[in-house]
Amino acid sequence: MSKDFSELFPNQNKRQKDFQCSIGFTMTVIGSKWRAIILWHVLQSQLIRYGQLKKSIPKISHKVLSQELRNLEMDGLIERIAYATIPPKVEYIPTPRGKSLEKILQELCVWGKKYFK
Amino acid sequence: MSKDFSELFPNQNKRQKDFQCSIGFTMTVIGSKWRAIILWHVLQSQLIRYGQLKKSIPKISHKVLSQELRNLEMDGLIERIAYATIPPKVEYIPTPRGKSLEKILQELCVWGKKYFK
DNA sequence: CGGTATCCTGAGGGATACTG
DNA sequence: CAGTATCCCTCAGGATACCG
């Protein structure tokens, strides 16, 4: 694993380090149960608060949503903006790297629609 | 879950049945650790024997490769052709539905290459 | 409001061996 | 050569509760 790589995806240090092909790598970034869906919602709204995200994805648990938002942030796909107010307010926006996945997520969505229901 | 859906993806009966959006569904089809990679290899070669596939993806275990090939077959993404010879010979080819994922897999591959190594 | 800690369960998937 | 069965273990992710 190159230095560049580790810097781009610090989160990857915890994950599988050798891939058959780069599809395997991409899958570690968006291939979990919720990560693609969360990123998709962030991309759709451009800027979204935690609570709104939770409402948009009601079946995800509080813990997992927080957790995956951290992962997406650590992989540089979204940016977290926290306001030091009471009550707290946190917003998420996509980064350029996150936006670079928009087309793919769009296609995953279209493909799914075609065959689901 | 509609009747059509069950018929198209009998394998889905074992899986999550409600999705936030269709990305979630697509992920159940190709989102496992190996499924996208296997399908990718089948698509690349157009027709490939079990043993060749195993060599192409050395890190996958025998059991999991068989298992995922079944899943891909049950989801209608690949077709299995078995010859009743001794020793046995089994070939896998992509179906039209499998081919409909080629572009997406290609993009997953390109995206991964861009950031991995 | 949003994050984190703890605990727990189940499914994914690895190793191995037996079968035709 | 290819498929299946068994065993086992890790870890993703769900429920709950407490914190700032």
mmCIF file of C-alpha atoms (C1' of nucleotides) in Angstrom:
data_model
loop_
_atom_site.group_PDB
_atom_site.id
_atom_site.type_symbol
_atom_site.label_atom_id
_atom_site.label_comp_id
_atom_site.label_asym_id
_atom_site.label_seq_id
_atom_site.Cartn_x
_atom_site.Cartn_y
_atom_site.Cartn_z
ATOM 1 C CA MET A 1 0.000 0.000 0.000
ATOM 2 C CA SER A 2 1.552 3.205 -1.120
ATOM 3 C CA LYS A 3 1.963 6.295 1.021
ATOM 4 C CA ASP A 4 -0.319 8.249 -1.267
ATOM 5 C CA PHE A 5 -2.997 5.689 -0.830
ATOM 6 C CA SER A 6 -2.841 5.728 2.947
ATOM 7 C CA GLU A 7 -3.090 9.459 2.964
ATOM 8 C CA LEU A 8 -6.056 9.521 0.633
ATOM 9 C CA PHE A 9 -7.909 6.808 2.534
ATOM 10 C CA PRO A 10 -6.695 6.651 6.133
ATOM 11 C CA ASN A 11 -9.744 4.587 6.915
ATOM 12 C CA GLN A 12 -8.405 1.820 4.720
ATOM 13 C CA ASN A 13 -5.771 0.959 7.253
ATOM 14 C CA LYS A 14 -8.407 -1.004 9.098
ATOM 15 C CA ARG A 15 -9.554 -2.808 6.013
ATOM 16 C CA GLN A 16 -8.509 -5.438 3.544
ATOM 17 C CA LYS A 17 -5.232 -4.395 1.963
ATOM 18 C CA ASP A 18 -4.900 -6.589 -1.076
ATOM 19 C CA PHE A 19 -7.417 -6.653 -3.846
ATOM 20 C CA GLN A 20 -7.895 -8.917 -6.800
ATOM 21 C CA CYS A 21 -8.725 -5.864 -8.819
ATOM 22 C CA SER A 22 -9.723 -2.340 -8.033
ATOM 23 C CA ILE A 23 -13.385 -3.277 -7.950
ATOM 24 C CA GLY A 24 -12.591 -4.883 -4.621
ATOM 25 C CA PHE A 25 -11.190 -1.639 -3.365
ATOM 26 C CA THR A 26 -14.140 0.439 -4.523
ATOM 27 C CA MET A 27 -16.387 -2.038 -2.770
ATOM 28 C CA THR A 28 -14.652 -1.446 0.548
ATOM 29 C CA VAL A 29 -15.491 2.224 0.116
ATOM 30 C CA ILE A 30 -19.159 2.038 -0.895
ATOM 31 C CA GLY A 31 -19.993 -1.652 -0.652
ATOM 32 C CA SER A 32 -21.337 -1.842 2.868
ATOM 33 C CA LYS A 33 -25.011 -2.141 3.646
ATOM 34 C CA TRP A 34 -25.614 1.573 4.123
ATOM 35 C CA ARG A 35 -22.653 3.595 2.876
ATOM 36 C CA ALA A 36 -23.757 4.001 -0.741
ATOM 37 C CA ILE A 37 -27.236 4.971 0.368
ATOM 38 C CA ILE A 38 -25.998 7.589 2.820
ATOM 39 C CA LEU A 39 -23.630 9.098 0.287
ATOM 40 C CA TRP A 40 -26.433 9.131 -2.222
ATOM 41 C CA HIS A 41 -28.650 11.175 0.089
ATOM 42 C CA VAL A 42 -25.851 13.618 0.850
ATOM 43 C CA LEU A 43 -25.216 14.013 -2.858
ATOM 44 C CA GLN A 44 -28.897 14.515 -3.592
ATOM 45 C CA SER A 45 -29.375 17.292 -1.085
ATOM 46 C CA GLN A 46 -25.900 18.809 -1.442
ATOM 47 C CA LEU A 47 -26.105 19.883 2.213
ATOM 48 C CA ILE A 48 -27.999 17.937 4.841
ATOM 49 C CA ARG A 49 -28.244 17.821 8.614
ATOM 50 C CA TYR A 50 -27.841 14.677 10.620
ATOM 51 C CA GLY A 51 -31.464 14.605 11.704
ATOM 52 C CA GLN A 52 -32.763 15.048 8.183
ATOM 53 C CA LEU A 53 -30.547 12.234 7.006
ATOM 54 C CA LYS A 54 -31.904 10.001 9.750
ATOM 55 C CA LYS A 55 -35.467 10.800 8.647
ATOM 56 C CA SER A 56 -34.573 10.066 5.036
ATOM 57 C CA ILE A 57 -33.209 6.651 5.982
ATOM 58 C CA PRO A 58 -35.500 5.632 8.829
ATOM 59 C CA LYS A 59 -34.417 1.996 8.988
ATOM 60 C CA ILE A 60 -30.799 2.736 9.755
ATOM 61 C CA SER A 61 -29.863 2.814 13.413
ATOM 62 C CA HIS A 62 -28.556 5.919 15.077
ATOM 63 C CA LYS A 63 -25.241 4.280 15.844
ATOM 64 C CA VAL A 64 -24.629 2.961 12.368
ATOM 65 C CA LEU A 65 -25.527 6.253 10.725
ATOM 66 C CA SER A 66 -23.000 8.131 12.864
ATOM 67 C CA GLN A 67 -20.436 5.454 12.295
ATOM 68 C CA GLU A 68 -20.789 5.380 8.530
ATOM 69 C CA LEU A 69 -20.769 9.164 8.332
ATOM 70 C CA ARG A 70 -17.394 9.017 10.051
ATOM 71 C CA ASN A 71 -16.189 6.436 7.586
ATOM 72 C CA LEU A 72 -17.365 8.489 4.624
ATOM 73 C CA GLU A 73 -15.636 11.490 6.115
ATOM 74 C CA MET A 74 -12.412 9.588 6.724
ATOM 75 C CA ASP A 75 -12.465 8.362 3.149
ATOM 76 C CA GLY A 76 -12.809 11.956 2.016
ATOM 77 C CA LEU A 77 -16.200 11.520 0.388
ATOM 78 C CA ILE A 78 -18.112 13.943 2.574
ATOM 79 C CA GLU A 79 -17.260 16.880 4.788
ATOM 80 C CA ARG A 80 -18.639 17.425 8.261
ATOM 81 C CA ILE A 81 -19.536 20.903 9.462
ATOM 82 C CA ALA A 82 -20.303 21.187 13.155
ATOM 83 C CA TYR A 83 -21.749 24.310 14.749
ATOM 84 C CA ALA A 84 -20.885 24.880 18.394
ATOM 85 C CA THR A 85 -24.438 25.836 19.274
ATOM 86 C CA ILE A 86 -26.924 24.500 21.759
ATOM 87 C CA PRO A 87 -28.546 22.353 20.667
ATOM 88 C CA PRO A 88 -25.769 21.165 18.343
ATOM 89 C CA LYS A 89 -26.156 21.327 14.616
ATOM 90 C CA VAL A 90 -24.170 19.276 12.164
ATOM 91 C CA GLU A 91 -24.255 19.432 8.410
ATOM 92 C CA TYR A 92 -22.751 17.183 5.810
ATOM 93 C CA ILE A 93 -21.762 18.101 2.293
ATOM 94 C CA PRO A 94 -20.167 16.036 -0.463
ATOM 95 C CA THR A 95 -16.514 16.593 -1.366
ATOM 96 C CA PRO A 96 -15.270 16.549 -4.962
ATOM 97 C CA ARG A 97 -14.155 12.956 -4.421
ATOM 98 C CA GLY A 98 -17.619 12.115 -3.158
ATOM 99 C CA LYS A 99 -19.155 13.824 -6.160
ATOM 100 C CA SER A 100 -17.005 11.707 -8.425
ATOM 101 C CA LEU A 101 -19.143 8.759 -7.342
ATOM 102 C CA GLU A 102 -22.445 10.398 -8.148
ATOM 103 C CA LYS A 103 -22.717 9.005 -11.642
ATOM 104 C CA ILE A 104 -22.022 5.476 -10.462
ATOM 105 C CA LEU A 105 -24.524 5.706 -7.620
ATOM 106 C CA GLN A 106 -27.054 7.072 -10.055
ATOM 107 C CA GLU A 107 -26.543 4.037 -12.240
ATOM 108 C CA LEU A 108 -26.779 1.632 -9.325
ATOM 109 C CA CYS A 109 -30.068 3.295 -8.549
ATOM 110 C CA VAL A 110 -31.376 3.039 -12.095
ATOM 111 C CA TRP A 111 -30.300 -0.587 -12.417
ATOM 112 C CA GLY A 112 -32.013 -1.445 -9.159
ATOM 113 C CA LYS A 113 -35.244 0.285 -10.159
ATOM 114 C CA LYS A 114 -35.292 -1.659 -13.367
ATOM 115 C CA TYR A 115 -35.363 -5.003 -11.608
ATOM 116 C CA PHE A 116 -36.795 -4.274 -8.185
ATOM 117 C CA LYS A 117 -40.618 -4.193 -8.112
ATOM 118 C CA MET B 1 -42.322 -7.666 -2.997
ATOM 119 C CA SER B 2 -44.119 -8.252 -6.251
ATOM 120 C CA LYS B 3 -44.488 -11.587 -7.959
ATOM 121 C CA ASP B 4 -42.437 -10.401 -10.910
ATOM 122 C CA PHE B 5 -39.640 -9.504 -8.610
ATOM 123 C CA SER B 6 -39.569 -12.884 -6.919
ATOM 124 C CA GLU B 7 -39.464 -14.598 -10.242
ATOM 125 C CA LEU B 8 -36.633 -12.449 -11.521
ATOM 126 C CA PHE B 9 -34.582 -12.834 -8.364
ATOM 127 C CA PRO B 10 -35.564 -16.013 -6.518
ATOM 128 C CA ASN B 11 -32.390 -15.639 -4.490
ATOM 129 C CA GLN B 12 -33.762 -12.473 -2.955
ATOM 130 C CA ASN B 13 -36.212 -14.430 -0.878
ATOM 131 C CA LYS B 14 -33.400 -15.070 1.543
ATOM 132 C CA ARG B 15 -32.366 -11.459 1.673
ATOM 133 C CA GLN B 16 -33.472 -8.104 2.943
ATOM 134 C CA LYS B 17 -36.854 -7.307 1.477
ATOM 135 C CA ASP B 18 -37.288 -3.610 2.045
ATOM 136 C CA PHE B 19 -34.960 -1.004 0.683
ATOM 137 C CA GLN B 20 -34.594 2.688 1.344
ATOM 138 C CA CYS B 21 -33.996 3.100 -2.342
ATOM 139 C CA SER B 22 -33.068 0.822 -5.162
ATOM 140 C CA ILE B 23 -29.379 1.301 -4.517
ATOM 141 C CA GLY B 24 -29.894 -0.943 -1.523
ATOM 142 C CA PHE B 25 -31.335 -3.609 -3.741
ATOM 143 C CA THR B 26 -28.547 -3.418 -6.291
ATOM 144 C CA MET B 27 -26.111 -3.759 -3.420
ATOM 145 C CA THR B 28 -27.663 -7.042 -2.330
ATOM 146 C CA VAL B 29 -26.990 -8.321 -5.831
ATOM 147 C CA ILE B 30 -23.380 -7.212 -6.334
ATOM 148 C CA GLY B 31 -22.406 -5.742 -2.981
ATOM 149 C CA SER B 32 -20.836 -8.759 -1.306
ATOM 150 C CA LYS B 33 -17.108 -9.150 -0.908
ATOM 151 C CA TRP B 34 -16.637 -11.248 -4.039
ATOM 152 C CA ARG B 35 -19.726 -11.150 -6.226
ATOM 153 C CA ALA B 36 -18.872 -8.081 -8.289
ATOM 154 C CA ILE B 37 -15.360 -9.378 -8.862
ATOM 155 C CA ILE B 38 -16.554 -12.792 -10.007
ATOM 156 C CA LEU B 39 -19.131 -11.318 -12.342
ATOM 157 C CA TRP B 40 -16.480 -8.983 -13.687
ATOM 158 C CA HIS B 41 -14.216 -11.897 -14.589
ATOM 159 C CA VAL B 42 -17.049 -13.785 -16.254
ATOM 160 C CA LEU B 43 -17.923 -10.687 -18.255
ATOM 161 C CA GLN B 44 -14.315 -10.123 -19.252
ATOM 162 C CA SER B 45 -13.787 -13.606 -20.607
ATOM 163 C CA GLN B 46 -17.331 -14.094 -21.909
ATOM 164 C CA LEU B 47 -16.960 -17.830 -21.227
ATOM 165 C CA ILE B 48 -14.851 -19.223 -18.438
ATOM 166 C CA ARG B 49 -14.364 -22.533 -16.658
ATOM 167 C CA TYR B 50 -14.537 -22.910 -12.920
ATOM 168 C CA GLY B 51 -10.845 -23.708 -12.601
ATOM 169 C CA GLN B 52 -9.791 -20.718 -14.662
ATOM 170 C CA LEU B 53 -11.962 -18.484 -12.541
ATOM 171 C CA LYS B 54 -10.354 -19.875 -9.413
ATOM 172 C CA LYS B 55 -6.906 -19.118 -10.823
ATOM 173 C CA SER B 56 -7.961 -15.610 -11.737
ATOM 174 C CA ILE B 57 -9.135 -14.948 -8.191
ATOM 175 C CA PRO B 58 -6.642 -16.933 -6.135
ATOM 176 C CA LYS B 59 -7.568 -15.473 -2.766
ATOM 177 C CA ILE B 60 -11.163 -16.632 -2.882
ATOM 178 C CA SER B 61 -11.898 -19.951 -1.231
ATOM 179 C CA HIS B 62 -13.230 -22.885 -3.181
ATOM 180 C CA LYS B 63 -16.422 -22.953 -1.152
ATOM 181 C CA VAL B 64 -17.181 -19.280 -1.500
ATOM 182 C CA LEU B 65 -16.521 -19.267 -5.234
ATOM 183 C CA SER B 66 -18.995 -22.120 -5.800
ATOM 184 C CA GLN B 67 -21.465 -20.482 -3.490
ATOM 185 C CA GLU B 68 -21.326 -17.071 -5.138
ATOM 186 C CA LEU B 69 -21.500 -18.603 -8.603
ATOM 187 C CA ARG B 70 -24.780 -20.193 -7.491
ATOM 188 C CA ASN B 71 -26.013 -16.858 -6.240
ATOM 189 C CA LEU B 72 -25.084 -15.119 -9.472
ATOM 190 C CA GLU B 73 -26.844 -17.866 -11.366
ATOM 191 C CA MET B 74 -29.955 -17.660 -9.208
ATOM 192 C CA ASP B 75 -30.063 -13.914 -9.732
ATOM 193 C CA GLY B 76 -29.926 -14.519 -13.459
ATOM 194 C CA LEU B 77 -26.629 -12.752 -14.014
ATOM 195 C CA ILE B 78 -24.678 -15.740 -15.299
ATOM 196 C CA GLU B 79 -25.516 -19.059 -16.874
ATOM 197 C CA ARG B 80 -23.971 -22.361 -15.856
ATOM 198 C CA ILE B 81 -23.145 -24.958 -18.481
ATOM 199 C CA ALA B 82 -22.167 -28.360 -17.135
ATOM 200 C CA TYR B 83 -20.772 -31.146 -19.307
ATOM 201 C CA ALA B 84 -21.459 -34.679 -18.119
ATOM 202 C CA THR B 85 -17.901 -35.793 -18.781
ATOM 203 C CA ILE B 86 -15.227 -37.318 -16.609
ATOM 204 C CA PRO B 87 -13.594 -35.318 -15.287
ATOM 205 C CA PRO B 88 -16.429 -32.815 -15.137
ATOM 206 C CA LYS B 89 -16.264 -29.530 -16.974
ATOM 207 C CA VAL B 90 -18.307 -26.491 -16.096
ATOM 208 C CA GLU B 91 -18.435 -23.215 -17.934
ATOM 209 C CA TYR B 92 -19.998 -19.920 -16.996
ATOM 210 C CA ILE B 93 -21.240 -17.249 -19.353
ATOM 211 C CA PRO B 94 -22.898 -13.914 -18.653
ATOM 212 C CA THR B 95 -26.607 -13.483 -19.337
ATOM 213 C CA PRO B 96 -28.055 -10.320 -20.845
ATOM 214 C CA ARG B 97 -28.992 -9.196 -17.360
ATOM 215 C CA GLY B 98 -25.431 -9.815 -16.234
ATOM 216 C CA LYS B 99 -24.132 -7.883 -19.211
ATOM 217 C CA SER B 100 -26.337 -4.972 -18.226
ATOM 218 C CA LEU B 101 -24.024 -4.518 -15.234
ATOM 219 C CA GLU B 102 -20.841 -4.433 -17.273
ATOM 220 C CA LYS B 103 -20.724 -0.679 -17.629
ATOM 221 C CA ILE B 104 -21.218 -0.150 -13.919
ATOM 222 C CA LEU B 105 -18.550 -2.692 -12.990
ATOM 223 C CA GLN B 106 -16.222 -1.051 -15.455
ATOM 224 C CA GLU B 107 -16.751 2.260 -13.725
ATOM 225 C CA LEU B 108 -16.262 0.771 -10.285
ATOM 226 C CA CYS B 109 -12.976 -0.556 -11.602
ATOM 227 C CA VAL B 110 -11.891 2.771 -13.068
ATOM 228 C CA TRP B 111 -12.854 4.676 -9.938
ATOM 229 C CA GLY B 112 -10.924 2.242 -7.787
ATOM 230 C CA LYS B 113 -7.830 2.457 -9.970
ATOM 231 C CA LYS B 114 -7.903 6.204 -9.716
ATOM 232 C CA TYR B 115 -7.585 6.147 -5.953
ATOM 233 C CA PHE B 116 -5.990 2.816 -5.154
ATOM 234 C CA LYS B 117 -2.218 2.852 -5.508
ATOM 235 C "C1'" DC C 1 -29.337 17.453 18.596
ATOM 236 C "C1'" DG C 2 -25.846 14.562 17.700
ATOM 237 C "C1'" DG C 3 -21.910 11.322 19.223
ATOM 238 C "C1'" DT C 4 -20.078 7.515 21.571
ATOM 239 C "C1'" DA C 5 -19.845 3.197 24.513
ATOM 240 C "C1'" DT C 6 -21.458 -1.368 25.488
ATOM 241 C "C1'" DC C 7 -23.366 -5.442 24.547
ATOM 242 C "C1'" DC C 8 -25.095 -8.963 21.573
ATOM 243 C "C1'" DT C 9 -26.604 -11.608 17.595
ATOM 244 C "C1'" DG C 10 -26.293 -13.564 13.058
ATOM 245 C "C1'" DA C 11 -24.599 -13.835 8.665
ATOM 246 C "C1'" DG C 12 -20.557 -13.906 5.675
ATOM 247 C "C1'" DG C 13 -17.017 -16.286 4.578
ATOM 248 C "C1'" DG C 14 -12.487 -19.110 5.514
ATOM 249 C "C1'" DA C 15 -10.346 -24.086 6.190
ATOM 250 C "C1'" DT C 16 -10.883 -28.636 5.517
ATOM 251 C "C1'" DA C 17 -12.568 -32.936 3.943
ATOM 252 C "C1'" DC C 18 -15.630 -36.023 1.373
ATOM 253 C "C1'" DT C 19 -18.319 -37.012 -3.010
ATOM 254 C "C1'" DG C 20 -19.176 -38.305 -7.907
ATOM 255 C "C1'" DC D 1 -12.620 -31.065 -12.008
ATOM 256 C "C1'" DA D 2 -16.229 -29.205 -9.580
ATOM 257 C "C1'" DG D 3 -19.758 -29.249 -5.805
ATOM 258 C "C1'" DT D 4 -21.298 -29.779 -1.194
ATOM 259 C "C1'" DA D 5 -21.068 -30.417 3.938
ATOM 260 C "C1'" DT D 6 -19.184 -29.207 8.391
ATOM 261 C "C1'" DC D 7 -17.076 -26.550 11.521
ATOM 262 C "C1'" DC D 8 -15.661 -22.324 13.244
ATOM 263 C "C1'" DC D 9 -14.708 -17.526 13.837
ATOM 264 C "C1'" DT D 10 -14.749 -12.752 12.841
ATOM 265 C "C1'" DC D 11 -17.082 -8.579 12.419
ATOM 266 C "C1'" DA D 12 -20.935 -5.684 10.540
ATOM 267 C "C1'" DG D 13 -24.448 -3.788 12.364
ATOM 268 C "C1'" DG D 14 -28.777 -3.580 15.607
ATOM 269 C "C1'" DA D 15 -30.636 -2.167 20.517
ATOM 270 C "C1'" DT D 16 -29.969 0.485 24.243
ATOM 271 C "C1'" DA D 17 -28.201 3.931 27.262
ATOM 272 C "C1'" DC D 18 -25.502 7.753 28.637
ATOM 273 C "C1'" DC D 19 -22.910 12.082 27.441
ATOM 274 C "C1'" DG D 20 -21.971 17.063 25.991
#
